[in-house]
Amino acid sequence: MSWRQIFAIVRRDLRLVARARAVVMPLVIVPLIFFVVFPIGAVLAIRAGGEALTELQPLIAMLPAEMAASLGPPPLERQLLVYLLEYQFASFFLLVPLMVCAVIAADSFAGEKERKTLEALLYTPTSDRELYLAKLLGPWLAAIGVSLFSYVVYLVIANALAAGDVGRPVAITSLWMLTVFWLGPAVGAMAISILVVVSARVRGFQEAYQLGGAIVLPVVALVVGQLAGAVVLDARLAAVLGLIVWLVAAAILYVASRGFRRERLLRQV
Amino acid sequence: MSAVLEARALTRRFGDVTALDDVSFAIPAGQVVGLLGHNGAGKTTTIRLLNGLLAPTEGDVRTLGLDPGTNGPSVRARTGVLTETPSLDDRMTARESMTFWADMWNVPRPNVERRVTELLDRFELADRADDRVGGYSRGMRQRLALARTLVHDPPVLFLDEPTAALDPIAALGVRDLVRTLAAGEQRTVLICTHNLVEAQELCDRVIILRRGRVVADGSPSEVVHAAALPVGVEIEVDPEHSAAALSIASEISADRATLGAGGAIAIEGMARDAVPQLVRRLVASGAEVYRVSPRQATLEDAYVALYGNEDAA
């Protein structure tokens, strides 16, 4: 296995992504909205909520006892802050690795075809396996990087805004650790696995990205379900979900790897 | 001398389509070989098979003594391929691209910068080395793609239409480069080209493919000779008498005379001993005969004769 070649492809792919405005914009805008704009808006809304906050009391009442206990004692404003910043935003967080992987994998696989640069890559002395691994690693490492950066930014903002009210540091919990380091990377791997399959059947980046965009739906369902009180993403669920997503992603990637042969790729040149 | 590139009864099918059919050749080191044929004749498939990108349906293929099917990375580590389209990333600079390719071919790290600079200089891209390739002209892109094929100093080169996008001076430079690479540095070069004048001038040997089969293989002069083309004559007379001269030439040559764009009359397959009679008749008609010259058959003539009109691209 030639790691020099693998990382040369990873570096090149990420450099190309960094120079494509259509690709970079979602990578900047989505984390900015979810981890800067939304937390600020949410905290300010809770602080300004006053009496209206009592309408959210049923949401807290519906939570499992263990989770409700983790919100601490009243006042309600404090409990809502903990719920939003420590639970609700954890599910938002999954959108980051998902979106980063989808965008970069679409550019890396389908975009390569569109730019007609694939053939030269096939003539390099890499094996099919090295090429495949390099193409998977680029989006995944980028997703991990953007996710970690987003989490750090979120920690700073959430704690600056709410640590005083909550009386302890926020969003440094087992759920967040599992989301950032276990479930998030798994969701990213899943996104790549689906984009690999989609990209083999389309001609360009936009088409791959649009078709692959459907993969956000399960996460959106989780977010909406959590807002409606139907699902609660806690540490246990994050651990189990992470395992399932890793296994599914691994299975799809394994099947896709069997189709990742130079001969097949040449048909797309 | 052992063959650097070798095909034995090589056949490749794509479904019902036979791209290569029982092709055999052996190319020794240091030869410049032109692989000629219409689009779809099997040229690109041959290059892909020789580099292990495709597997043969039947037959054997060897590159540098290795089976590309089982030793693909080892084969490709020692070959350089100029693809038909330059296959360059518009968002990268020439220097970044070359550094990337140097990494891909495992050029020793301490040598990468020197090698990249050397090639950018050699292909006259040094001034724009830090500009993104998206802003390059077609000729510059082609030169960069050529530089890429040499980044790892391979003993075997495959060049698909190397002068296609180049101006005449740049094309001349590439032809000189190919000669240097082959004769001076003992590299084997396989060129796919539709430019038959270039092939005749540059290649030690040409292999003509038609519908996946080899229909001619030899030096350009051998291929021309083997095509047994009739020798022609070209006659230039004063413009006022060109129509009358054409009529006389047609009568003597059994309608094998044509009037060329420059006003010269070309006569295919004219017997040598008929020439004095023709000149006498022309002079008697009052025409001023400026020139009578034999017209040697070219590789282009042989190619056209081998292909006829049925496969016109």
Coordinates of C-alpha atoms in Angstrom, one line a residue:
Chain A
M1 CA 0.0 0.0 0.0
S2 CA 1.6 3.3 -1.1
W3 CA 0.5 5.9 1.4
R4 CA 2.5 8.6 -0.4
Q5 CA 0.2 8.1 -3.5
I6 CA -2.9 7.8 -1.4
F7 CA -2.2 11.1 0.5
A8 CA -1.2 12.8 -2.8
I9 CA -4.7 12.1 -4.1
V10 CA -6.3 13.1 -0.8
R11 CA -4.3 16.4 -0.8
R12 CA -5.2 17.1 -4.5
D13 CA -8.9 16.3 -4.0
L14 CA -9.1 18.6 -1.0
R15 CA -7.2 21.3 -2.7
L16 CA -9.6 21.2 -5.7
V17 CA -12.5 21.3 -3.3
A18 CA -11.1 24.4 -1.5
R19 CA -10.9 26.1 -4.9
A20 CA -14.4 25.5 -6.1
R21 CA -16.9 28.0 -4.7
A22 CA -19.9 25.8 -5.4
V23 CA -18.4 23.2 -3.3
V24 CA -17.0 25.4 -0.5
M25 CA -20.1 27.4 0.1
P26 CA -22.2 24.7 1.7
L27 CA -19.2 23.6 3.7
V28 CA -19.0 27.0 5.3
I29 CA -22.6 28.0 5.4
V30 CA -24.2 24.9 7.0
P31 CA -21.8 24.8 10.1
L32 CA -22.1 28.6 10.4
I33 CA -25.9 28.4 10.5
F34 CA -26.2 25.4 12.8
F35 CA -23.4 26.1 15.2
V36 CA -23.2 29.9 15.3
V37 CA -26.5 31.4 14.2
F38 CA -28.9 28.9 15.6
P39 CA -27.3 28.6 19.1
I40 CA -27.1 32.4 19.5
G41 CA -30.7 32.6 18.3
A42 CA -31.9 29.8 20.5
V43 CA -30.2 31.2 23.7
L44 CA -31.5 34.8 23.0
A45 CA -35.0 33.4 22.3
I46 CA -35.0 31.5 25.6
R47 CA -33.8 34.5 27.5
A48 CA -36.4 36.7 25.9
G49 CA -39.1 34.1 26.1
G50 CA -40.5 35.0 29.5
E51 CA -43.9 33.6 30.2
A52 CA -44.2 32.1 26.7
L53 CA -41.6 29.5 27.7
T54 CA -44.2 27.7 29.8
E55 CA -45.7 26.5 26.5
L56 CA -42.5 24.4 26.1
Q57 CA -43.0 22.7 29.5
P58 CA -44.8 19.7 27.9
L59 CA -41.6 19.0 25.9
I60 CA -39.6 18.7 29.0
A61 CA -42.3 16.7 30.7
M62 CA -42.3 14.1 27.8
L63 CA -38.6 13.4 28.3
P64 CA -37.4 10.1 29.8
A65 CA -36.8 10.5 33.5
E66 CA -33.1 9.9 33.2
M67 CA -32.8 12.7 30.6
A68 CA -35.1 15.0 32.5
A69 CA -32.9 14.6 35.6
S70 CA -29.8 15.5 33.5
L71 CA -31.5 18.9 32.7
G72 CA -31.1 19.8 36.4
P73 CA -33.7 21.5 38.6
P74 CA -35.9 24.4 37.5
P75 CA -36.0 27.2 36.4
L76 CA -37.5 26.1 33.1
E77 CA -35.2 28.6 31.2
R78 CA -32.2 26.7 32.5
Q79 CA -33.7 23.3 31.7
L80 CA -34.5 24.4 28.1
L81 CA -31.0 25.8 27.6
V82 CA -29.5 22.4 28.7
Y83 CA -32.0 20.5 26.5
L84 CA -31.3 22.6 23.4
L85 CA -27.6 22.9 23.7
E86 CA -26.8 19.4 24.9
Y87 CA -29.4 17.3 23.2
Q88 CA -31.1 19.0 20.3
F89 CA -27.9 20.5 18.8
A90 CA -26.2 17.1 19.0
S91 CA -28.6 15.8 16.4
F92 CA -28.1 18.9 14.3
F93 CA -24.4 18.1 14.5
L94 CA -24.8 15.0 12.4
L95 CA -25.7 17.1 9.4
V96 CA -22.1 18.4 9.3
P97 CA -20.2 15.2 8.5
L98 CA -23.1 14.1 6.3
M99 CA -23.1 17.2 4.2
V100 CA -19.3 17.6 4.0
C101 CA -18.8 14.0 2.9
A102 CA -21.7 14.2 0.4
V103 CA -20.3 17.4 -1.2
I104 CA -16.7 16.4 -1.4
A105 CA -17.4 12.8 -2.5
A106 CA -19.6 14.1 -5.2
D107 CA -16.8 16.4 -6.4
S108 CA -14.2 13.7 -6.0
F109 CA -16.0 10.9 -7.8
A110 CA -18.5 12.4 -10.2
G111 CA -16.6 15.7 -10.6
E112 CA -13.5 13.8 -11.7
K113 CA -15.5 12.4 -14.6
E114 CA -17.0 15.7 -15.4
R115 CA -13.6 17.4 -15.6
K116 CA -12.2 14.5 -17.7
T117 CA -9.3 14.0 -15.4
L118 CA -10.0 10.4 -14.4
E119 CA -8.2 8.8 -17.3
A120 CA -4.8 10.3 -16.4
L121 CA -5.3 9.1 -12.8
L122 CA -6.0 5.5 -14.1
Y123 CA -2.7 5.5 -15.8
T124 CA -0.8 6.1 -12.6
P125 CA 0.9 3.2 -10.8
T126 CA -1.7 2.9 -8.1
S127 CA -3.6 -0.2 -7.5
D128 CA -7.4 -0.2 -7.7
R129 CA -7.5 -0.6 -3.9
E130 CA -5.2 2.4 -3.3
L131 CA -7.3 4.6 -5.7
Y132 CA -10.5 3.6 -3.9
L133 CA -9.1 4.2 -0.5
A134 CA -7.7 7.6 -1.5
K135 CA -11.1 8.6 -2.9
L136 CA -12.8 7.6 0.4
L137 CA -10.3 9.1 2.7
G138 CA -10.4 12.6 1.3
P139 CA -14.0 13.4 2.0
W140 CA -14.0 11.5 5.3
L141 CA -10.9 13.3 6.7
A142 CA -12.4 16.6 5.6
A143 CA -15.6 15.7 7.3
I144 CA -13.8 14.9 10.5
G145 CA -11.8 18.1 10.3
V146 CA -14.9 20.3 9.6
S147 CA -16.9 18.5 12.3
L148 CA -14.2 19.0 15.0
F149 CA -13.8 22.6 14.0
S150 CA -17.6 23.1 14.2
Y151 CA -17.7 21.4 17.6
V152 CA -15.0 23.6 19.0
V153 CA -16.7 26.8 17.6
Y154 CA -20.0 25.5 19.1
L155 CA -18.4 24.8 22.4
V156 CA -17.0 28.3 22.6
I157 CA -20.3 30.0 21.6
A158 CA -22.5 27.7 23.7
N159 CA -20.4 28.2 26.8
A160 CA -19.9 31.9 26.3
L161 CA -23.7 32.3 26.1
A162 CA -25.0 29.8 28.5
A163 CA -22.4 28.3 30.9
G164 CA -23.1 31.1 33.4
D165 CA -26.9 30.4 33.3
V166 CA -26.5 26.6 33.5
G167 CA -23.8 26.8 36.2
R168 CA -21.4 24.4 34.5
P169 CA -19.7 23.9 31.1
V170 CA -22.2 22.8 28.5
A171 CA -22.0 20.3 25.6
I172 CA -19.1 18.4 27.1
T173 CA -21.1 15.2 27.7
S174 CA -21.0 11.6 26.8
L175 CA -23.6 12.2 24.1
W176 CA -21.6 14.9 22.5
M177 CA -18.4 12.8 22.7
L178 CA -20.2 9.9 21.0
T179 CA -21.8 12.1 18.4
V180 CA -18.5 13.8 17.5
F181 CA -16.2 10.9 17.6
W182 CA -18.4 7.8 16.9
L183 CA -21.8 8.5 15.3
G184 CA -20.6 11.5 13.2
P185 CA -17.7 9.7 11.6
A186 CA -20.0 6.8 10.9
V187 CA -22.6 9.0 9.3
G188 CA -19.8 10.5 7.2
A189 CA -18.7 7.0 6.1
M190 CA -22.3 6.2 5.2
A191 CA -22.6 9.4 3.1
I192 CA -19.5 8.5 1.2
S193 CA -20.6 4.9 0.6
I194 CA -23.9 6.2 -0.9
L195 CA -22.1 8.8 -3.0
V196 CA -19.7 6.2 -4.4
V197 CA -22.7 4.2 -5.6
V198 CA -24.6 7.2 -6.9
S199 CA -21.5 8.7 -8.6
A200 CA -20.9 5.6 -10.7
R201 CA -24.3 6.2 -12.3
V202 CA -24.2 9.9 -13.0
R203 CA -22.1 12.2 -15.2
G204 CA -21.4 15.2 -13.0
F205 CA -21.0 16.8 -9.6
Q206 CA -24.4 18.5 -9.5
E207 CA -26.3 15.4 -10.4
A208 CA -24.4 13.3 -7.9
Y209 CA -24.9 15.9 -5.2
Q210 CA -28.6 16.2 -5.9
L211 CA -29.2 12.5 -5.9
G212 CA -26.9 12.0 -2.9
G213 CA -28.7 14.8 -1.1
A214 CA -31.4 12.4 -0.2
I215 CA -29.1 10.9 2.4
V216 CA -29.8 13.8 4.8
L217 CA -33.4 12.7 5.2
P218 CA -32.8 10.1 8.0
V219 CA -30.9 12.8 9.9
V220 CA -33.6 15.4 9.3
A221 CA -36.1 12.8 10.5
L222 CA -34.1 12.4 13.7
V223 CA -33.9 16.2 14.2
V224 CA -37.7 16.6 13.6
G225 CA -38.5 13.6 15.7
Q226 CA -36.5 15.0 18.5
L227 CA -38.1 18.4 18.2
A228 CA -41.5 16.7 18.3
G229 CA -40.5 14.6 21.3
A230 CA -41.0 11.3 19.3
V231 CA -37.3 10.4 19.4
V232 CA -34.6 11.2 21.9
L233 CA -31.0 11.0 20.9
D234 CA -29.2 10.1 24.1
A235 CA -25.8 8.5 24.6
R236 CA -27.1 5.0 24.5
L237 CA -29.0 5.6 21.2
A238 CA -26.0 7.4 19.8
A239 CA -23.7 4.4 20.6
V240 CA -26.2 1.9 19.1
L241 CA -27.0 4.0 16.0
G242 CA -23.3 4.5 15.5
L243 CA -22.6 0.8 15.4
I244 CA -25.5 0.2 13.0
V245 CA -24.4 3.0 10.7
W246 CA -20.8 1.8 10.7
L247 CA -21.9 -1.7 9.8
V248 CA -24.2 -0.5 7.0
A249 CA -21.5 1.9 5.6
A250 CA -18.9 -0.9 5.7
A251 CA -21.2 -3.3 3.9
I252 CA -22.0 -0.7 1.1
L253 CA -18.3 0.3 0.8
Y254 CA -17.3 -3.4 0.5
V255 CA -19.9 -4.0 -2.2
A256 CA -18.9 -0.7 -4.0
S257 CA -15.2 -1.7 -3.8
R258 CA -15.9 -4.7 -6.0
G259 CA -17.2 -2.4 -8.7
F260 CA -14.3 0.0 -8.3
R261 CA -12.1 -1.5 -11.1
R262 CA -10.2 0.4 -13.7
E263 CA -12.0 -1.4 -16.4
R264 CA -15.4 -0.2 -15.1
L265 CA -14.2 3.3 -14.5
L266 CA -12.9 3.6 -18.0
R267 CA -16.4 3.2 -19.3
Q268 CA -17.2 6.5 -17.6
V269 CA -14.3 8.4 -19.1
Chain B
M1 CA 16.7 -7.8 -29.1
S2 CA 13.8 -8.6 -26.7
A3 CA 10.5 -6.8 -27.2
V4 CA 9.5 -4.0 -24.9
L5 CA 5.9 -4.1 -26.1
E6 CA 4.5 -7.3 -27.3
A7 CA 1.0 -8.5 -28.3
R8 CA 0.3 -12.1 -29.3
A9 CA -3.0 -13.0 -30.9
L10 CA -4.5 -10.2 -28.8
T11 CA -8.3 -9.9 -28.9
R12 CA -10.5 -7.7 -27.0
R13 CA -14.3 -7.6 -27.2
F14 CA -16.8 -5.2 -25.6
G15 CA -20.0 -7.2 -25.6
D16 CA -20.7 -7.9 -29.3
V17 CA -18.1 -5.4 -30.5
T18 CA -14.7 -6.7 -31.3
A19 CA -12.3 -3.8 -30.7
L20 CA -9.1 -5.8 -31.3
D21 CA -9.0 -9.0 -33.3
D22 CA -6.0 -11.3 -33.3
V23 CA -3.4 -8.5 -33.1
S24 CA 0.3 -9.4 -32.9
F25 CA 3.4 -7.2 -32.8
A26 CA 6.7 -7.0 -31.0
I27 CA 8.3 -3.6 -30.5
P28 CA 12.0 -3.5 -29.4
A29 CA 13.5 -0.7 -27.3
G30 CA 14.2 2.6 -28.8
Q31 CA 11.8 2.4 -31.7
V32 CA 9.2 5.1 -32.5
V33 CA 6.1 3.3 -33.7
G34 CA 3.1 4.9 -35.1
L35 CA -0.2 3.2 -34.4
L36 CA -2.5 4.4 -37.1
G37 CA -6.1 3.9 -38.0
H38 CA -9.5 5.6 -38.0
N39 CA -11.4 6.5 -34.8
G40 CA -12.5 3.2 -33.3
A41 CA -9.9 1.1 -35.1
G42 CA -8.5 -0.1 -31.7
K43 CA -5.6 2.3 -31.0
T44 CA -6.7 3.5 -27.6
T45 CA -7.8 -0.1 -26.6
T46 CA -4.3 -1.3 -27.5
I47 CA -2.7 1.4 -25.2
R48 CA -5.1 0.5 -22.4
L49 CA -4.3 -3.2 -22.7
L50 CA -0.6 -2.5 -22.7
N51 CA -1.0 -0.6 -19.5
G52 CA -3.2 -3.0 -17.7
L53 CA -6.3 -0.8 -17.7
L54 CA -8.1 -3.5 -19.7
A55 CA -7.7 -7.2 -19.7
P56 CA -7.5 -9.1 -23.0
T57 CA -10.4 -11.3 -24.0
E58 CA -8.0 -13.7 -25.7
G59 CA -4.3 -13.7 -26.4
D60 CA -1.3 -12.2 -24.4
V61 CA 0.1 -8.8 -23.9
R62 CA 3.5 -8.0 -22.4
T63 CA 5.0 -4.6 -21.5
L64 CA 8.6 -4.5 -20.5
G65 CA 8.4 -8.3 -20.1
L66 CA 5.5 -8.0 -17.6
D67 CA 1.9 -9.0 -17.8
P68 CA 0.0 -5.7 -17.3
G69 CA -3.1 -7.6 -16.1
T70 CA -1.3 -9.0 -13.0
N71 CA 1.5 -6.4 -12.7
G72 CA -0.5 -3.2 -13.6
P73 CA 1.1 -0.9 -11.0
S74 CA 4.7 -2.1 -11.9
V75 CA 4.0 -1.6 -15.6
R76 CA 2.5 1.8 -15.2
A77 CA 5.4 2.9 -12.9
R78 CA 7.6 2.6 -16.1
T79 CA 5.3 4.0 -18.7
G80 CA 4.1 7.5 -19.5
V81 CA 0.8 8.0 -21.2
L82 CA -0.3 11.2 -23.0
T83 CA -4.1 10.7 -23.2
E84 CA -6.1 12.1 -26.1
T85 CA -7.6 14.8 -23.9
P86 CA -4.9 16.4 -21.6
S87 CA -6.7 15.3 -18.4
L88 CA -5.6 18.3 -16.3
D89 CA -7.1 19.9 -13.3
D90 CA -8.1 23.4 -14.2
R91 CA -8.1 24.5 -10.5
M92 CA -4.5 23.6 -10.0
T93 CA -1.4 25.4 -11.1
A94 CA 1.1 23.7 -13.4
R95 CA 3.6 23.4 -10.6
E96 CA 1.1 21.9 -8.2
S97 CA 0.0 19.5 -10.9
M98 CA 3.5 18.4 -11.7
T99 CA 4.3 17.9 -8.0
F100 CA 1.2 15.8 -7.6
W101 CA 2.2 13.6 -10.6
A102 CA 5.7 13.3 -9.2
D103 CA 4.2 12.0 -6.0
M104 CA 2.0 9.6 -7.9
W105 CA 5.1 8.2 -9.7
N106 CA 7.2 8.1 -6.5
V107 CA 9.8 10.4 -7.8
P108 CA 12.3 10.6 -4.9
R109 CA 11.2 13.4 -2.6
P110 CA 14.5 15.3 -2.7
N111 CA 14.3 15.4 -6.5
V112 CA 10.7 16.5 -6.9
E113 CA 11.2 20.2 -7.0
R114 CA 14.2 20.0 -9.3
R115 CA 12.5 17.6 -11.7
V116 CA 9.3 19.7 -11.8
T117 CA 11.3 22.9 -12.5
E118 CA 13.4 21.2 -15.1
L119 CA 10.3 19.9 -17.0
L120 CA 8.4 23.2 -16.8
D121 CA 11.5 24.9 -18.3
R122 CA 11.9 22.3 -21.0
F123 CA 8.3 22.7 -22.0
E124 CA 8.4 26.5 -21.8
L125 CA 5.9 26.8 -19.0
A126 CA 8.2 28.2 -16.3
D127 CA 6.8 31.7 -16.7
R128 CA 3.2 30.6 -16.0
A129 CA 4.1 27.7 -13.6
D130 CA 2.1 29.3 -10.8
D131 CA -1.0 30.2 -12.8
R132 CA -4.0 27.9 -12.7
V133 CA -4.2 25.5 -15.7
G134 CA -7.8 26.7 -16.4
G135 CA -6.3 29.9 -17.9
Y136 CA -3.9 28.0 -20.2
S137 CA -4.2 27.9 -24.0
R138 CA -4.8 24.5 -25.6
G139 CA -1.1 24.3 -26.6
M140 CA 0.1 25.1 -23.1
R141 CA -2.2 22.4 -21.7
Q142 CA -0.9 19.9 -24.2
R143 CA 2.7 20.8 -23.3
L144 CA 1.9 20.4 -19.6
A145 CA 0.3 17.0 -20.3
L146 CA 3.5 16.0 -22.2
A147 CA 5.6 17.2 -19.3
R148 CA 3.6 15.0 -17.0
T149 CA 4.3 11.9 -19.1
L150 CA 8.1 12.4 -18.5
V151 CA 8.0 13.3 -14.8
H152 CA 9.2 9.8 -13.7
D153 CA 11.6 9.4 -16.7
P154 CA 9.8 6.3 -18.1
P155 CA 11.5 4.0 -20.6
V156 CA 8.2 3.6 -22.6
L157 CA 5.9 6.4 -23.8
F158 CA 2.5 6.3 -25.3
L159 CA 1.5 9.5 -27.0
D160 CA -2.1 9.9 -28.2
E161 CA -2.2 12.7 -30.7
P162 CA 0.8 14.5 -29.2
T163 CA 0.8 17.5 -31.6
A164 CA -3.0 17.8 -32.1
A165 CA -3.4 21.1 -30.3
L166 CA -0.1 22.6 -31.1
D167 CA 0.9 25.4 -33.5
P168 CA 3.4 24.4 -36.2
I169 CA 6.4 25.5 -34.4
A170 CA 5.4 23.8 -31.1
A171 CA 4.6 20.7 -33.1
L172 CA 8.0 20.8 -34.6
G173 CA 9.4 21.0 -31.1
V174 CA 7.5 17.9 -30.0
R175 CA 8.6 15.9 -33.0
D176 CA 12.2 16.9 -32.2
L177 CA 11.6 15.9 -28.6
V178 CA 10.2 12.5 -29.6
R179 CA 13.3 11.9 -31.8
T180 CA 15.5 12.8 -28.8
L181 CA 13.6 10.6 -26.5
A182 CA 13.9 7.6 -28.8
A183 CA 17.2 8.0 -30.5
G184 CA 19.1 9.9 -27.8
E185 CA 17.7 8.3 -24.7
Q186 CA 16.7 4.8 -26.1
R187 CA 13.0 5.1 -25.1
T188 CA 10.3 3.3 -26.8
V189 CA 7.6 5.5 -28.1
L190 CA 4.2 4.4 -29.4
I191 CA 2.3 7.3 -31.1
C192 CA -1.3 7.3 -32.1
T193 CA -1.9 9.9 -34.7
H194 CA -4.1 10.9 -37.6
N195 CA -1.3 13.0 -38.9
L196 CA 0.2 10.7 -41.5
V197 CA 2.8 13.1 -42.7
E198 CA 4.0 13.3 -39.1
A199 CA 3.9 9.5 -38.8
Q200 CA 6.0 9.1 -42.0
E201 CA 8.5 11.7 -40.8
L202 CA 8.8 10.5 -37.2
C203 CA 8.2 6.8 -37.0
D204 CA 10.7 4.0 -37.6
R205 CA 7.7 1.8 -38.0
V206 CA 3.9 2.0 -38.4
I207 CA 1.2 -0.4 -37.5
I208 CA -2.1 0.3 -39.3
L209 CA -5.2 -1.0 -37.6
R210 CA -8.5 -1.4 -39.4
R211 CA -11.5 -2.6 -37.5
G212 CA -9.3 -4.0 -34.8
R213 CA -7.0 -6.0 -37.2
V214 CA -3.5 -5.2 -38.3
V215 CA -3.6 -4.5 -42.0
A216 CA 0.0 -3.2 -42.3
D217 CA 3.1 -3.3 -40.2
G218 CA 6.6 -2.1 -41.2
S219 CA 8.6 1.0 -41.8
P220 CA 6.7 3.7 -43.6
S221 CA 8.6 3.0 -46.8
E222 CA 7.9 -0.7 -46.5
V223 CA 4.2 0.0 -45.9
V224 CA 4.1 2.3 -48.9
H225 CA 6.0 -0.3 -51.1
A226 CA 3.7 -3.1 -49.9
A227 CA 0.6 -1.2 -50.9
A228 CA 2.0 -1.4 -54.5
L229 CA 0.7 2.0 -55.4
P230 CA 1.2 3.1 -59.0
V231 CA 3.8 5.8 -59.5
G232 CA 2.3 9.1 -60.5
V233 CA 3.4 12.2 -62.5
E234 CA 2.7 15.8 -61.8
I235 CA 2.8 18.3 -64.7
E236 CA 2.6 22.1 -64.5
V237 CA 1.7 24.1 -67.6
D238 CA 0.8 27.7 -68.2
P239 CA -2.7 28.4 -66.8
E240 CA -4.2 29.3 -70.2
H241 CA -3.6 25.8 -71.4
S242 CA -4.4 23.9 -68.3
A243 CA -7.9 22.7 -69.5
A244 CA -6.5 21.6 -72.8
A245 CA -3.6 19.9 -71.1
L246 CA -6.0 18.1 -68.7
S247 CA -7.9 16.8 -71.6
I248 CA -4.8 15.5 -73.3
A249 CA -3.5 13.9 -70.1
S250 CA -6.9 12.2 -69.5
E251 CA -6.8 10.8 -73.0
I252 CA -3.3 9.4 -72.6
S253 CA -3.8 8.1 -69.0
A254 CA -7.2 6.6 -69.5
D255 CA -8.9 9.2 -67.3
R256 CA -6.5 9.1 -64.4
A257 CA -5.6 12.8 -64.6
T258 CA -6.9 15.4 -62.2
L259 CA -6.4 19.1 -61.9
G260 CA -4.9 20.0 -58.5
A261 CA -5.7 23.1 -56.5
G262 CA -2.4 24.8 -57.5
G263 CA -3.1 24.3 -61.2
A264 CA -0.8 21.3 -61.6
I265 CA -2.1 18.2 -63.3
A266 CA -1.7 14.9 -61.3
I267 CA -1.7 11.7 -63.2
E268 CA -2.0 8.5 -61.2
G269 CA -0.4 5.3 -62.4
M270 CA 1.2 6.6 -65.5
A271 CA 3.8 4.4 -67.2
R272 CA 7.2 5.9 -67.4
D273 CA 7.5 5.5 -71.2
A274 CA 4.2 7.4 -71.7
V275 CA 5.7 10.6 -70.3
P276 CA 7.6 11.7 -73.5
Q277 CA 4.5 11.2 -75.6
L278 CA 2.5 13.3 -73.2
V279 CA 5.1 16.1 -73.2
R280 CA 5.2 16.1 -77.0
R281 CA 1.4 16.4 -77.3
L282 CA 1.3 19.2 -74.8
V283 CA 4.0 21.2 -76.5
A284 CA 2.3 20.6 -79.9
S285 CA -0.9 22.0 -78.4
G286 CA 0.9 25.2 -77.6
A287 CA 1.1 24.7 -73.9
E288 CA 4.2 26.0 -72.0
V289 CA 5.4 23.0 -69.9
Y290 CA 7.1 24.3 -66.8
R291 CA 7.6 21.2 -64.8
V292 CA 7.2 17.4 -65.1
S293 CA 8.0 15.5 -61.9
P294 CA 7.5 12.0 -60.6
R295 CA 5.0 11.9 -57.7
Q296 CA 6.2 9.4 -55.0
A297 CA 3.5 7.5 -53.1
T298 CA 3.3 8.6 -49.5
L299 CA 2.1 6.9 -46.3
E300 CA -1.1 8.8 -46.7
D301 CA -1.6 7.2 -50.1
A302 CA -0.9 3.8 -48.7
Y303 CA -3.3 4.4 -45.8
V304 CA -6.1 5.6 -48.1
A305 CA -5.5 2.5 -50.3
L306 CA -5.7 0.2 -47.3
Y307 CA -8.8 1.8 -46.0
G308 CA -10.5 2.7 -49.2
N309 CA -13.6 4.9 -48.8
E310 CA -15.8 2.4 -46.9
D311 CA -14.5 3.4 -43.4
A312 CA -14.2 7.1 -44.0
A313 CA -14.2 8.8 -40.6

